Coordinates of C-alpha atoms in Angstrom, one line a residue:
M1 CA 0.0 0.0 0.0
R2 CA 1.4 3.4 -1.0
L3 CA 1.6 6.1 1.6
M4 CA 0.2 9.6 1.1
N5 CA 2.6 12.1 -0.3
P6 CA 4.0 14.1 2.7
S7 CA 3.7 17.5 1.1
T8 CA 0.1 16.8 0.0
L9 CA -0.7 15.6 3.6
I10 CA 0.8 18.8 5.0
G11 CA -1.2 20.9 2.6
I12 CA -4.5 19.2 3.3
A13 CA -3.9 19.5 7.1
A14 CA -3.0 23.1 6.8
S15 CA -6.0 23.9 4.7
V16 CA -8.4 22.2 7.1
L17 CA -6.8 23.9 10.1
L18 CA -6.9 27.3 8.4
L19 CA -10.6 27.0 7.5
G20 CA -11.4 25.7 10.9
V21 CA -9.7 28.5 12.8
V22 CA -11.2 31.2 10.5
L23 CA -14.7 29.9 10.8
F24 CA -14.5 29.2 14.5
F25 CA -13.1 32.6 15.5
S26 CA -14.5 34.9 12.8
A27 CA -18.0 33.5 12.0
E28 CA -21.0 34.2 14.1
D29 CA -22.4 30.8 13.1
P30 CA -20.0 28.4 11.2
G31 CA -23.0 26.4 10.1
L32 CA -23.9 29.3 7.7
F33 CA -20.9 28.4 5.6
V34 CA -22.4 25.0 4.8
D35 CA -24.9 25.4 1.9
L36 CA -25.4 22.4 -0.2
P37 CA -27.3 24.1 -3.1
S38 CA -24.5 26.6 -3.5
L39 CA -21.9 23.8 -3.5
A40 CA -24.0 21.9 -6.0
I41 CA -24.1 24.8 -8.4
V42 CA -20.3 25.1 -8.4
L43 CA -19.5 21.4 -8.6
V44 CA -22.2 20.5 -11.2
G45 CA -21.6 23.5 -13.3
T46 CA -17.8 23.0 -13.3
M47 CA -18.2 19.3 -14.2
A48 CA -20.7 20.1 -16.9
A49 CA -18.4 22.6 -18.5
T50 CA -15.5 20.2 -18.3
F51 CA -17.5 17.4 -20.0
I52 CA -18.4 19.9 -22.8
S53 CA -14.7 20.9 -23.1
Y54 CA -13.0 17.5 -23.0
P55 CA -13.6 14.0 -24.4
L56 CA -15.3 11.5 -22.0
S57 CA -12.1 9.4 -21.9
E58 CA -10.1 12.3 -20.4
V59 CA -12.7 13.5 -17.9
V60 CA -13.3 10.1 -16.3
R61 CA -9.6 10.1 -15.4
I62 CA -10.0 13.0 -13.0
F63 CA -10.4 10.9 -9.8
G64 CA -7.4 8.7 -10.9
L65 CA -5.3 11.7 -11.3
I66 CA -6.2 13.0 -7.9
R67 CA -5.2 9.7 -6.4
T68 CA -1.9 10.0 -8.3
V69 CA -1.3 13.4 -6.6
I70 CA -2.2 12.1 -3.1
R71 CA -0.1 8.9 -3.1
N72 CA 3.6 9.0 -2.5
E73 CA 4.9 8.0 -6.0
R74 CA 8.7 7.3 -6.0
L75 CA 11.1 7.4 -8.9
Y76 CA 13.8 4.8 -8.6
T77 CA 16.5 6.9 -10.1
A78 CA 19.5 5.3 -8.4
H79 CA 18.2 1.9 -9.2
D80 CA 17.8 2.8 -12.9
I81 CA 21.4 4.2 -13.0
E82 CA 22.8 1.0 -11.5
D83 CA 20.8 -1.1 -14.0
L84 CA 22.2 0.8 -16.9
V85 CA 25.7 0.6 -15.6
A86 CA 25.5 -3.1 -14.9
I87 CA 24.0 -3.8 -18.3
S88 CA 26.6 -1.6 -19.9
R89 CA 29.4 -3.6 -18.3
I90 CA 28.0 -6.8 -19.7
W91 CA 27.5 -5.2 -23.1
M92 CA 31.2 -4.1 -23.2
K93 CA 32.1 -7.8 -22.9
G94 CA 30.0 -8.6 -26.0
N95 CA 27.8 -11.2 -24.1
I96 CA 24.4 -10.5 -25.7
R97 CA 22.7 -13.4 -24.0
A98 CA 23.8 -12.2 -20.6
V99 CA 22.5 -8.7 -21.5
E100 CA 19.1 -10.2 -22.4
E101 CA 19.0 -12.1 -19.1
A102 CA 19.9 -8.9 -17.1
L103 CA 17.2 -7.0 -19.0
E104 CA 14.5 -9.4 -17.7
G105 CA 15.0 -7.9 -14.2
V106 CA 14.6 -4.3 -15.3
S107 CA 11.4 -2.7 -14.1
N108 CA 11.6 0.6 -16.1
P109 CA 9.9 0.0 -19.5
F110 CA 11.5 3.0 -21.1
L111 CA 15.0 1.8 -20.1
K112 CA 14.1 -1.7 -21.2
T113 CA 13.0 -0.5 -24.7
G114 CA 16.2 1.5 -25.2
V115 CA 18.5 -1.4 -24.2
Q116 CA 16.6 -3.9 -26.3
L117 CA 17.0 -1.6 -29.3
V118 CA 20.8 -1.4 -28.6
I119 CA 21.3 -5.2 -28.5
D120 CA 19.2 -5.5 -31.7
M121 CA 21.9 -3.3 -33.3
T122 CA 19.5 -0.5 -34.1
P123 CA 21.4 2.6 -35.3
E124 CA 21.9 5.1 -32.4
E125 CA 20.2 7.9 -34.3
D126 CA 17.0 5.8 -34.8
I127 CA 17.1 4.8 -31.1
L128 CA 17.3 8.4 -29.9
D129 CA 14.6 9.5 -32.3
L130 CA 12.2 6.9 -31.0
L131 CA 13.0 7.6 -27.3
Q132 CA 12.7 11.3 -27.8
W133 CA 9.4 10.8 -29.4
R134 CA 8.2 8.8 -26.4
I135 CA 9.4 11.6 -24.1
S136 CA 7.5 14.2 -26.2
R137 CA 4.4 12.0 -26.2
L138 CA 4.4 11.6 -22.4
R139 CA 5.0 15.3 -21.9
A140 CA 2.1 16.2 -24.1
K141 CA -0.2 13.7 -22.5
E142 CA 0.5 14.7 -19.0
H143 CA 0.4 18.4 -19.9
A144 CA -3.1 17.9 -21.2
E145 CA -4.0 16.2 -17.9
A146 CA -2.7 19.2 -15.8
Q147 CA -4.4 21.6 -18.2
L148 CA -7.8 19.9 -17.5
F149 CA -7.5 20.9 -13.8
R150 CA -6.4 24.4 -14.7
M151 CA -9.6 24.7 -16.8
M152 CA -11.6 23.5 -13.9
A153 CA -9.9 26.1 -11.7
N154 CA -11.2 28.7 -14.2
Y155 CA -14.7 27.3 -14.4
A156 CA -15.3 27.0 -10.6
P157 CA -15.2 30.8 -9.7
A158 CA -17.2 31.5 -12.9
F159 CA -20.0 29.2 -11.7
G160 CA -19.6 30.7 -8.2
M161 CA -20.6 34.1 -9.8
V162 CA -23.5 32.4 -11.6
G163 CA -24.9 31.2 -8.2
T164 CA -24.3 34.7 -6.8
L165 CA -26.3 36.3 -9.7
I166 CA -29.1 33.8 -9.1
G167 CA -29.2 34.8 -5.4
L168 CA -29.2 38.5 -6.3
V169 CA -32.1 38.1 -8.6
N170 CA -34.0 36.5 -5.8
L171 CA -33.1 39.5 -3.6
L172 CA -34.6 41.9 -6.0
F173 CA -38.0 40.3 -5.4
L174 CA -37.6 40.7 -1.7
L175 CA -36.6 44.4 -1.7
G176 CA -40.3 45.5 -2.0
D177 CA -41.1 43.7 1.2
G178 CA -38.5 45.6 3.2
D179 CA -37.7 42.6 5.4
M180 CA -34.0 43.4 6.1
A181 CA -33.4 40.2 8.0
S182 CA -34.6 38.1 5.1
I183 CA -32.7 40.2 2.6
G184 CA -29.5 39.9 4.6
K185 CA -29.9 36.1 4.9
H186 CA -30.4 35.7 1.2
M187 CA -27.5 38.0 0.4
A188 CA -25.2 35.8 2.5
L189 CA -26.4 32.7 0.8
A190 CA -25.9 34.3 -2.6
L191 CA -22.3 35.0 -1.8
M192 CA -21.6 31.4 -0.7
T193 CA -21.4 30.1 -4.3
T194 CA -18.5 32.6 -5.0
F195 CA -16.9 31.4 -1.7
Y196 CA -17.1 27.8 -2.8
G197 CA -15.9 28.6 -6.3
V198 CA -12.8 30.4 -5.1
L199 CA -12.1 27.8 -2.5
L200 CA -12.3 24.8 -4.9
A201 CA -10.2 26.6 -7.5
N202 CA -7.3 27.6 -5.2
L203 CA -7.3 24.7 -2.7
L204 CA -8.1 21.8 -5.1
F205 CA -7.9 22.3 -8.8
K206 CA -4.9 24.6 -9.1
P207 CA -2.7 22.7 -6.6
V208 CA -3.5 19.4 -8.4
A209 CA -2.5 21.0 -11.7
V210 CA 0.8 22.3 -10.3
K211 CA 1.5 18.9 -8.7
L212 CA 0.9 17.1 -12.0
E213 CA 3.1 19.5 -13.9
R214 CA 5.9 19.0 -11.3
R215 CA 5.5 15.2 -11.6
T216 CA 5.8 15.4 -15.3
E217 CA 9.0 17.5 -15.0
Q218 CA 10.5 14.8 -12.7
R219 CA 9.5 12.0 -15.0
V220 CA 10.9 13.7 -18.1
E221 CA 14.1 14.4 -16.3
L222 CA 14.5 10.7 -15.5
M223 CA 13.7 9.7 -19.0
N224 CA 16.3 12.1 -20.4
M225 CA 18.8 10.6 -18.0
V226 CA 18.0 7.1 -19.4
L227 CA 18.2 8.5 -22.9
Q228 CA 21.8 9.8 -22.2
G229 CA 22.7 6.4 -20.7
I230 CA 21.4 4.6 -23.8
S231 CA 23.4 6.9 -26.0
M232 CA 26.6 6.2 -24.1
M233 CA 25.9 2.5 -24.2
C234 CA 25.6 2.7 -28.0
Q235 CA 29.0 4.4 -28.1
K236 CA 30.4 1.8 -25.6
R237 CA 31.6 4.5 -23.2
S238 CA 33.1 3.5 -19.9
P239 CA 30.5 2.3 -17.4
T240 CA 32.2 4.4 -14.7
L241 CA 31.9 7.5 -16.9
M242 CA 28.3 6.6 -17.5
R243 CA 27.6 6.4 -13.8
E244 CA 29.1 9.8 -13.0
T245 CA 27.4 11.4 -16.1
L246 CA 24.0 10.0 -15.1
K247 CA 24.4 11.0 -11.5
S248 CA 25.1 14.6 -12.7
F249 CA 21.7 14.6 -14.4
M250 CA 19.9 14.0 -11.1
A251 CA 22.2 15.9 -8.7
E252 CA 20.8 18.6 -6.6
Y253 CA 22.0 22.1 -7.3
Q254 CA 25.1 22.9 -5.2
D255 CA 28.2 25.1 -5.2
E256 CA 30.9 23.2 -7.1
I257 CA 33.7 25.5 -5.7
N258 CA 32.8 26.2 -2.1
D259 CA 31.0 23.9 0.3
G260 CA 30.1 26.7 2.8
S261 CA 32.5 25.5 5.5
S262 CA 35.5 27.4 3.9
R263 CA 33.4 30.6 3.9
R264 CA 32.5 30.1 7.5
L265 CA 36.1 29.6 8.5
Q266 CA 37.1 32.7 6.6
A267 CA 34.4 34.8 8.3
E268 CA 35.5 33.5 11.7
A269 CA 39.2 34.4 10.9
E270 CA 38.2 37.9 9.8
S271 CA 36.2 38.5 13.0

């Protein structure tokens, strides 16, 4: 069972805590912020517009994508590097049968495809063209998924305004009665749809879109690393050089000249 993504868990907890504190200390009656008809206008309207905008096959994946964002999905970068280096060592020896046996234990399908093309003696240019096309296809597909949530983030506040306008129309019929208590109550309920629309857009739809975009960046980075390894394997480069090159792809940004300790020692000496 996959655990929840820590940052997603922190975000959800912080959102619930923020809303709870605001409603508890600022609202006269927190129950007034629960209005099912207003919530229905926003949710149903947003989903209706989304179904009109996108094919059914893409819309039905919404809940699956939300699960993807919530769960803690790991990229086994170090494992893929070691797989490539180990297979490259065998390949340097010219033992194709041993390479095929080692390939059976590889879990990354992108890596497996690249290595299989290498041992099939496919020209390097054709291999790189195919793998780059697969990277481009994945990027386009997952960009469209993130864009779906960005569109929903645009629709939700718009339908919040629709609910508000409906409430204001009802208020116009009450103005003649002069019942200020009734007018105030209906005005508050009219604004609830805008509240729900803004809340859903900024605490659900937009964060999911950003999370999906970041996930795509990480996956493309990993695929580009594998692509570089396959290229080096085609050229029969040193496995040690391959390992260091691939590690540099995934290394965190750091100062290559100073590690910080030298600057601290210098500062202490000057003081």
